[in-house]
PDB file of C-alpha atoms in Angstrom:
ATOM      1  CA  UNK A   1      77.376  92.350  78.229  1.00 50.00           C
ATOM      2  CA  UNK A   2      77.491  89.014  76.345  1.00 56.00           C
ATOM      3  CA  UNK A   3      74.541  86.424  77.088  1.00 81.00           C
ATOM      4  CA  UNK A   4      76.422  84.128  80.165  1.00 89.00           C
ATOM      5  CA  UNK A   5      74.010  81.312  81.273  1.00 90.00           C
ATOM      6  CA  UNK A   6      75.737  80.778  84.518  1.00 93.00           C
ATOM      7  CA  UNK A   7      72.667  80.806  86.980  1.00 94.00           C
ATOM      8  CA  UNK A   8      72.779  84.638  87.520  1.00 95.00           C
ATOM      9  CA  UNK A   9      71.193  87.119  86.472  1.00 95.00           C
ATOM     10  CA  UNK A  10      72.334  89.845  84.331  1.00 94.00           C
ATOM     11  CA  UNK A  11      72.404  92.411  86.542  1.00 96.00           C
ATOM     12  CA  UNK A  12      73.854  89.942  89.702  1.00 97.00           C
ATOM     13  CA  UNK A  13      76.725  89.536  88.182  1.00 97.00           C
ATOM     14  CA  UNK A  14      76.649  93.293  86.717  1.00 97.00           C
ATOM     15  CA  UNK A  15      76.442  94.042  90.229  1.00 98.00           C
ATOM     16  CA  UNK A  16      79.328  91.862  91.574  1.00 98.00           C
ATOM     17  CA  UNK A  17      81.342  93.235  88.482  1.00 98.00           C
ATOM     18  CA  UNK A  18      81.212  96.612  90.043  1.00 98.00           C
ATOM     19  CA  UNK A  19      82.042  95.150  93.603  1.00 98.00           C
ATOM     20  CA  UNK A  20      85.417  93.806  91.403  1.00 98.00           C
ATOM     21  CA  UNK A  21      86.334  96.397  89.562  1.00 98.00           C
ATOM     22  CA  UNK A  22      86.397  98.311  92.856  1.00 98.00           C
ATOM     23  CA  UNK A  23      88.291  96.046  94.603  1.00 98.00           C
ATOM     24  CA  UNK A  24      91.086  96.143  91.227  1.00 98.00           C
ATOM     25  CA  UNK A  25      91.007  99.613  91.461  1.00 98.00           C
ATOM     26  CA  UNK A  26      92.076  99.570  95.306  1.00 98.00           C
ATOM     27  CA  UNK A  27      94.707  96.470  94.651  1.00 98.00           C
ATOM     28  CA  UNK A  28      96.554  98.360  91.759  1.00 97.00           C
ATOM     29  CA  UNK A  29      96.401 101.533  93.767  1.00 97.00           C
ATOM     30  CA  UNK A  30      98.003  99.552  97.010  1.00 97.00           C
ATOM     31  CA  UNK A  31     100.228  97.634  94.335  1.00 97.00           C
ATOM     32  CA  UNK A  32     101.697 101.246  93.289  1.00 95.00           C
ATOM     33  CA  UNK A  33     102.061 102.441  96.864  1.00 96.00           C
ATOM     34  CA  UNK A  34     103.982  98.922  97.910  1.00 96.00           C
ATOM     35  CA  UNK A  35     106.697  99.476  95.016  1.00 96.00           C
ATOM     36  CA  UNK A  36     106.791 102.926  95.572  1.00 95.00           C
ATOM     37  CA  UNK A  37     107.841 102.127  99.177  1.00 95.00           C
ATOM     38  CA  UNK A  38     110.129  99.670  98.101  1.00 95.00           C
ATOM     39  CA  UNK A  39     111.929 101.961  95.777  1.00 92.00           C
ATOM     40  CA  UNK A  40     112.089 104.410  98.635  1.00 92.00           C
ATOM     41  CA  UNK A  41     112.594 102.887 102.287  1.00 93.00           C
ATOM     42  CA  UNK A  42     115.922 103.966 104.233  1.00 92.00           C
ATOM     43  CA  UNK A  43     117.032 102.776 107.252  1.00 91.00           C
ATOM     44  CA  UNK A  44     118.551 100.075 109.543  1.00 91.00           C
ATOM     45  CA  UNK A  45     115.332  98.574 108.204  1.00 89.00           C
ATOM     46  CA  UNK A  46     115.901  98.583 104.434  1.00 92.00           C
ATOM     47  CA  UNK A  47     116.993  94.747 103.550  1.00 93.00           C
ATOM     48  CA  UNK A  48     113.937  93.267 105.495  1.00 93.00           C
ATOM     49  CA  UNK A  49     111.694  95.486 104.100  1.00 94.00           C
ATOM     50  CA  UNK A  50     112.464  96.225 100.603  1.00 94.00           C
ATOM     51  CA  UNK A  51     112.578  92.493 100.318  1.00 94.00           C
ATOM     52  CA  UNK A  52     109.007  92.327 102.407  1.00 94.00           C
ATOM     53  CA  UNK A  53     107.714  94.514  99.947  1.00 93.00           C
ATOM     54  CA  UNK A  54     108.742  92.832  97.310  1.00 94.00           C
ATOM     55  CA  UNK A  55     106.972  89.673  98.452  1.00 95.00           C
ATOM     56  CA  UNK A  56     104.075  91.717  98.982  1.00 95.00           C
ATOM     57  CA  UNK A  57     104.004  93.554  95.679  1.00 95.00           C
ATOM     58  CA  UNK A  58     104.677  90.508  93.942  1.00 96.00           C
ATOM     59  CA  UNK A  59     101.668  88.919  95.720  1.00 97.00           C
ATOM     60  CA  UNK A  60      99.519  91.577  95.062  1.00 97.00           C
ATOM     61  CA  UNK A  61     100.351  91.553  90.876  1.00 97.00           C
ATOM     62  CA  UNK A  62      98.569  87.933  90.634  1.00 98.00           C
ATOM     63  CA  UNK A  63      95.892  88.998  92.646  1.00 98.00           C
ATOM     64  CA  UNK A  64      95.350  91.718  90.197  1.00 98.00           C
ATOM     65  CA  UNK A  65      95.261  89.231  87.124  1.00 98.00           C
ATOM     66  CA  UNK A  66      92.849  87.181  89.382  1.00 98.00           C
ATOM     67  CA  UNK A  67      90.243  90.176  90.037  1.00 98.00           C
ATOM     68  CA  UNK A  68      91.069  91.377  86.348  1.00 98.00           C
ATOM     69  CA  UNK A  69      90.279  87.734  84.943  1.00 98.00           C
ATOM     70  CA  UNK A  70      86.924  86.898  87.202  1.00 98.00           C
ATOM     71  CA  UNK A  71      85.503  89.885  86.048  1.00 98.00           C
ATOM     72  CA  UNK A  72      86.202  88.532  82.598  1.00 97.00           C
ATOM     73  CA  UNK A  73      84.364  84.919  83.256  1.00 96.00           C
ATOM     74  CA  UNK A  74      81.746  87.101  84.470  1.00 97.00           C
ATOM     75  CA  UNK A  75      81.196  88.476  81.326  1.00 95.00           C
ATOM     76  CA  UNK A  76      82.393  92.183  82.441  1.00 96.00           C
ATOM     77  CA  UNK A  77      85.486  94.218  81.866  1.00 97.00           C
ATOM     78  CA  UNK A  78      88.117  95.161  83.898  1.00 98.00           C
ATOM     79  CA  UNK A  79      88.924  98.781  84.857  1.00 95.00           C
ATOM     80  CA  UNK A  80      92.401  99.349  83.159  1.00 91.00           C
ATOM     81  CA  UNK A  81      93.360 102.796  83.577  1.00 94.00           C
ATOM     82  CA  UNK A  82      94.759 104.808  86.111  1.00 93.00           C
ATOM     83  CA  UNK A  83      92.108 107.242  85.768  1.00 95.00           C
ATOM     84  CA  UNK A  84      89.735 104.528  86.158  1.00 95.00           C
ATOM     85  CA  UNK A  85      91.564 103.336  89.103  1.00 95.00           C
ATOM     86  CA  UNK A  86      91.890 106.136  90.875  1.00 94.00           C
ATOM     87  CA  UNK A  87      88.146 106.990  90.051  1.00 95.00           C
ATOM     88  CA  UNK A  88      87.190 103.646  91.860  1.00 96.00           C
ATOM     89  CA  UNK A  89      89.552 103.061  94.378  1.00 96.00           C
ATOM     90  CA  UNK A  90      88.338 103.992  98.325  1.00 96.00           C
ATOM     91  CA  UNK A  91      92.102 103.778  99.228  1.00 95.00           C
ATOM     92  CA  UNK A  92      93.917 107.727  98.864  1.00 91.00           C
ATOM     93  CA  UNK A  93      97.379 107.734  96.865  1.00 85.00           C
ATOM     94  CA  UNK A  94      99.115 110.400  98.972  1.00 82.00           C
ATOM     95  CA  UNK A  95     101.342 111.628  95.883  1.00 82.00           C
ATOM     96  CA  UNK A  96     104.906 112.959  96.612  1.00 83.00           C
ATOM     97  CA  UNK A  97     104.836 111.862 100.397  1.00 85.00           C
ATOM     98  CA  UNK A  98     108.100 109.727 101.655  1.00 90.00           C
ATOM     99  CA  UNK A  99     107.244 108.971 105.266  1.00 88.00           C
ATOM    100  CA  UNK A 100     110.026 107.288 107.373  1.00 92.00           C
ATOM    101  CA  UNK A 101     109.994 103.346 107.264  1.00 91.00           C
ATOM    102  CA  UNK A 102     107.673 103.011 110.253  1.00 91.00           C
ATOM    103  CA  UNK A 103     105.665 105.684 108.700  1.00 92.00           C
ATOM    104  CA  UNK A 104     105.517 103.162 105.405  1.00 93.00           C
ATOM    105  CA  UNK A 105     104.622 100.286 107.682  1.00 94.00           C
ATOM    106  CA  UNK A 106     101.263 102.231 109.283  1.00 93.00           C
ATOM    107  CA  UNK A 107     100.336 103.708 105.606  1.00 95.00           C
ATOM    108  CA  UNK A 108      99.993  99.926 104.505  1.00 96.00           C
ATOM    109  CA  UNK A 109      98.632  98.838 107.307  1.00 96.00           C
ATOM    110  CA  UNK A 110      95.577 100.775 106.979  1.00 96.00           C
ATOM    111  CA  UNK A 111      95.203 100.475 103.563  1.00 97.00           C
ATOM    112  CA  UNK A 112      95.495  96.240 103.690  1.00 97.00           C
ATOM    113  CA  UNK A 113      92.949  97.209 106.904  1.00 97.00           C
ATOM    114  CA  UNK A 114      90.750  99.143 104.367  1.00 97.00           C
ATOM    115  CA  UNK A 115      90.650  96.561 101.958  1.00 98.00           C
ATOM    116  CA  UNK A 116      89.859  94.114 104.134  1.00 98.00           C
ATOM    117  CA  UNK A 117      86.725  95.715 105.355  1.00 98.00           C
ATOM    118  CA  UNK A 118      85.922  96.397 101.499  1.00 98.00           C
ATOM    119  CA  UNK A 119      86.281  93.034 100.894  1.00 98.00           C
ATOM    120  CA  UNK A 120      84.302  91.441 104.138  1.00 98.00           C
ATOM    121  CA  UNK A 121      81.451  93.808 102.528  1.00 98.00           C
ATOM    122  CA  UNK A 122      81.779  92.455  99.360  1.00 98.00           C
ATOM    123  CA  UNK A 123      81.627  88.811  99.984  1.00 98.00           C
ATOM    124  CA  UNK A 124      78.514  89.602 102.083  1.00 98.00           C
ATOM    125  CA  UNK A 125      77.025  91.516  99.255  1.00 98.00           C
ATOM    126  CA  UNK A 126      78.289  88.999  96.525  1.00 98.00           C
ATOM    127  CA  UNK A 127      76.863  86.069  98.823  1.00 97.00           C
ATOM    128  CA  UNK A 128      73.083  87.645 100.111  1.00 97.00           C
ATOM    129  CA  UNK A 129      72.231  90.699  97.787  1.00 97.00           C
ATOM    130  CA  UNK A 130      74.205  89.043  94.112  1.00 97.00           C
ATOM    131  CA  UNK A 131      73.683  85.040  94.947  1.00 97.00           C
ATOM    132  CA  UNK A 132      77.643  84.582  93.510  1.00 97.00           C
ATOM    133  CA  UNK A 133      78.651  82.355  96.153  1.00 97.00           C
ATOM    134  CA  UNK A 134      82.023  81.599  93.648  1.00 97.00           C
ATOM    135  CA  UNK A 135      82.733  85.116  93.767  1.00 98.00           C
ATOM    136  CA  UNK A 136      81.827  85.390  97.693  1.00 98.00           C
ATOM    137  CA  UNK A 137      84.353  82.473  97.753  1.00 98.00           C
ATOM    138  CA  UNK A 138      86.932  83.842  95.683  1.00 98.00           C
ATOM    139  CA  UNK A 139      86.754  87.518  97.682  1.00 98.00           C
ATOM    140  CA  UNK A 140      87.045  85.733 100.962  1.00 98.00           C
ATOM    141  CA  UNK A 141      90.635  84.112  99.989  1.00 98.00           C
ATOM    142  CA  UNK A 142      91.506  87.685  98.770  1.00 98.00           C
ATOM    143  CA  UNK A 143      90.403  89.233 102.561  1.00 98.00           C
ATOM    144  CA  UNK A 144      92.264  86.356 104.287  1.00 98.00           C
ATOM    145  CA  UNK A 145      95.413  87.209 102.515  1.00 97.00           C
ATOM    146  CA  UNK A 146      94.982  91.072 103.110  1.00 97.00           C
ATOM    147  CA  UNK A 147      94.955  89.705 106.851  1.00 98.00           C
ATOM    148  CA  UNK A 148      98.083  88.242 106.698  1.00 96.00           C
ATOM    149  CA  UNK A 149      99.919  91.327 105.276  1.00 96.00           C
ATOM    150  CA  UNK A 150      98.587  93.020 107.566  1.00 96.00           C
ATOM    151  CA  UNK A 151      98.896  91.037 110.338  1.00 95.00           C
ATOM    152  CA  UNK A 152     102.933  90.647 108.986  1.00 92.00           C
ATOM    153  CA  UNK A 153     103.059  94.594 108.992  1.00 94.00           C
ATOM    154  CA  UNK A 154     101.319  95.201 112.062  1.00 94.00           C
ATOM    155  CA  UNK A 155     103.638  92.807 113.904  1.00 91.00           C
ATOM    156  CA  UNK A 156     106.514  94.992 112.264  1.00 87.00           C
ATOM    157  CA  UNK A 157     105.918  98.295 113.811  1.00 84.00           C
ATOM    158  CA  UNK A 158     104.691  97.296 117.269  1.00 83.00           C
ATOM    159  CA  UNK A 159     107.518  95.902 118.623  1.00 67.00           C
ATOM    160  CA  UNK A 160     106.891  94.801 121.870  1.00 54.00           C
ATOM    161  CA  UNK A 161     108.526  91.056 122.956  1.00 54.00           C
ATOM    162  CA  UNK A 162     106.878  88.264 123.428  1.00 50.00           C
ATOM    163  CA  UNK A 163     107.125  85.863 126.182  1.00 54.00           C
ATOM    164  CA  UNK A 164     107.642  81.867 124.772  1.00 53.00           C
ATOM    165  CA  UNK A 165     104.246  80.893 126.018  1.00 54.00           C
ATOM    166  CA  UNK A 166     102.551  83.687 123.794  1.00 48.00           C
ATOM    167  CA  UNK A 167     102.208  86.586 126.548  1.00 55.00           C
ATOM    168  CA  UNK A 168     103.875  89.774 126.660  1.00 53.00           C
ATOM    169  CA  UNK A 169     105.880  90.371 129.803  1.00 55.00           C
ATOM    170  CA  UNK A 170     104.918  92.780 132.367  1.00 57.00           C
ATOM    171  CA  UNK A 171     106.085  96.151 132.339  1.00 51.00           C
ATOM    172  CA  UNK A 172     108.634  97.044 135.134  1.00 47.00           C
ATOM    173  CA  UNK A 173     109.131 100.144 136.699  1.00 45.00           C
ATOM    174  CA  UNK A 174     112.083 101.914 137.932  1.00 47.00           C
ATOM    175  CA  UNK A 175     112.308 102.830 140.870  1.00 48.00           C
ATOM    176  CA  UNK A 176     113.426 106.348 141.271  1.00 51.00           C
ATOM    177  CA  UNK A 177     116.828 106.775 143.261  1.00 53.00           C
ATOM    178  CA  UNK A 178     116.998 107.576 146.478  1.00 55.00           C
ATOM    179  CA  UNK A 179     113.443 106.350 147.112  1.00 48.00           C
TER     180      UNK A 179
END
């Protein structure tokens, strides 16, 4: 690594370079399975998510470049292979599986759930154990968008309706006939 005088250590931000190249890894992985699904969804479901997906895939590309490039100012190199990738990543690719749509939805929720807790792990690391309170920052913005997409796809598969003032309404039951 090239001499950075930043206020860290060599092997701080060595460390937090490892922390980032993970988290690439896992982002190009989920950025593969997103288009995938995009390409692949059927269903009375198709428009909203294909273009969800899209959104999501799109968003996911210039967090990429952002990981990619703050491992650079760090002084490090990005992972850029998919051997590398897959080498890395924590998430699993599940290669020639089409689930149904809702099936999609779940797969993607757990990995932007998986992520998250990567990246909750990381800013704590990058904050207490590294001392990179930028890169703490710059992870945290990364989790809280995770959260969103997951929150989005979450809210996709479970359905249930919600009552104007936020509640969900009680469940009735039927009452069988003849009773």
């Amino acid at each position: 690594m090239p001499r950075i005088n930043i206020g860290l250590t060599d092997e701080q931000r060595q460390g937090v370079i490892n922390l980032l190249n993970q988290d690439l890894a896992d982002s190009y992985l989920l950025l593969v399975k997103t288009k995938k699904y995009h390409w692949d969804v059927v269903g009375p479901q198709f428009r909203s998510l294909h273009e969800l997906w899209e959104e999501h895939y799109e968003k996911l590309t210039v967090n990429i470049d952002a990981i990619a490039e703050r491992i650079r100012t760090l002084g490090g190199y990005p992972i850029g292979s998919m051997e590398g990738f897959l080498k890395l990543a924590t998430l699993k690719e599940h290669a020639g599986d089409v689930p149904s749509a809702t099936g999609m939805v779940a797969n993607l929720v757990q990995d932007h759930e998986q992520l998250i807790r990567n990246l909750r792990g990381h800013v704590d690391q990058s904050s207490e154990e590294f001392k990179d309170e930028g890169t703490a920052d710059f992870l945290t913005g990364l989790m809280e968008e995770h959260e969103e997409i997951a929150w989005m796809l979450r809210s996709f598969i479970e359905g249930q309706p919600i009552e104007p003032n936020g509640t969900q309404p009680a469940t009735q039951t039927k009452t069988p006939v003849g009773v």
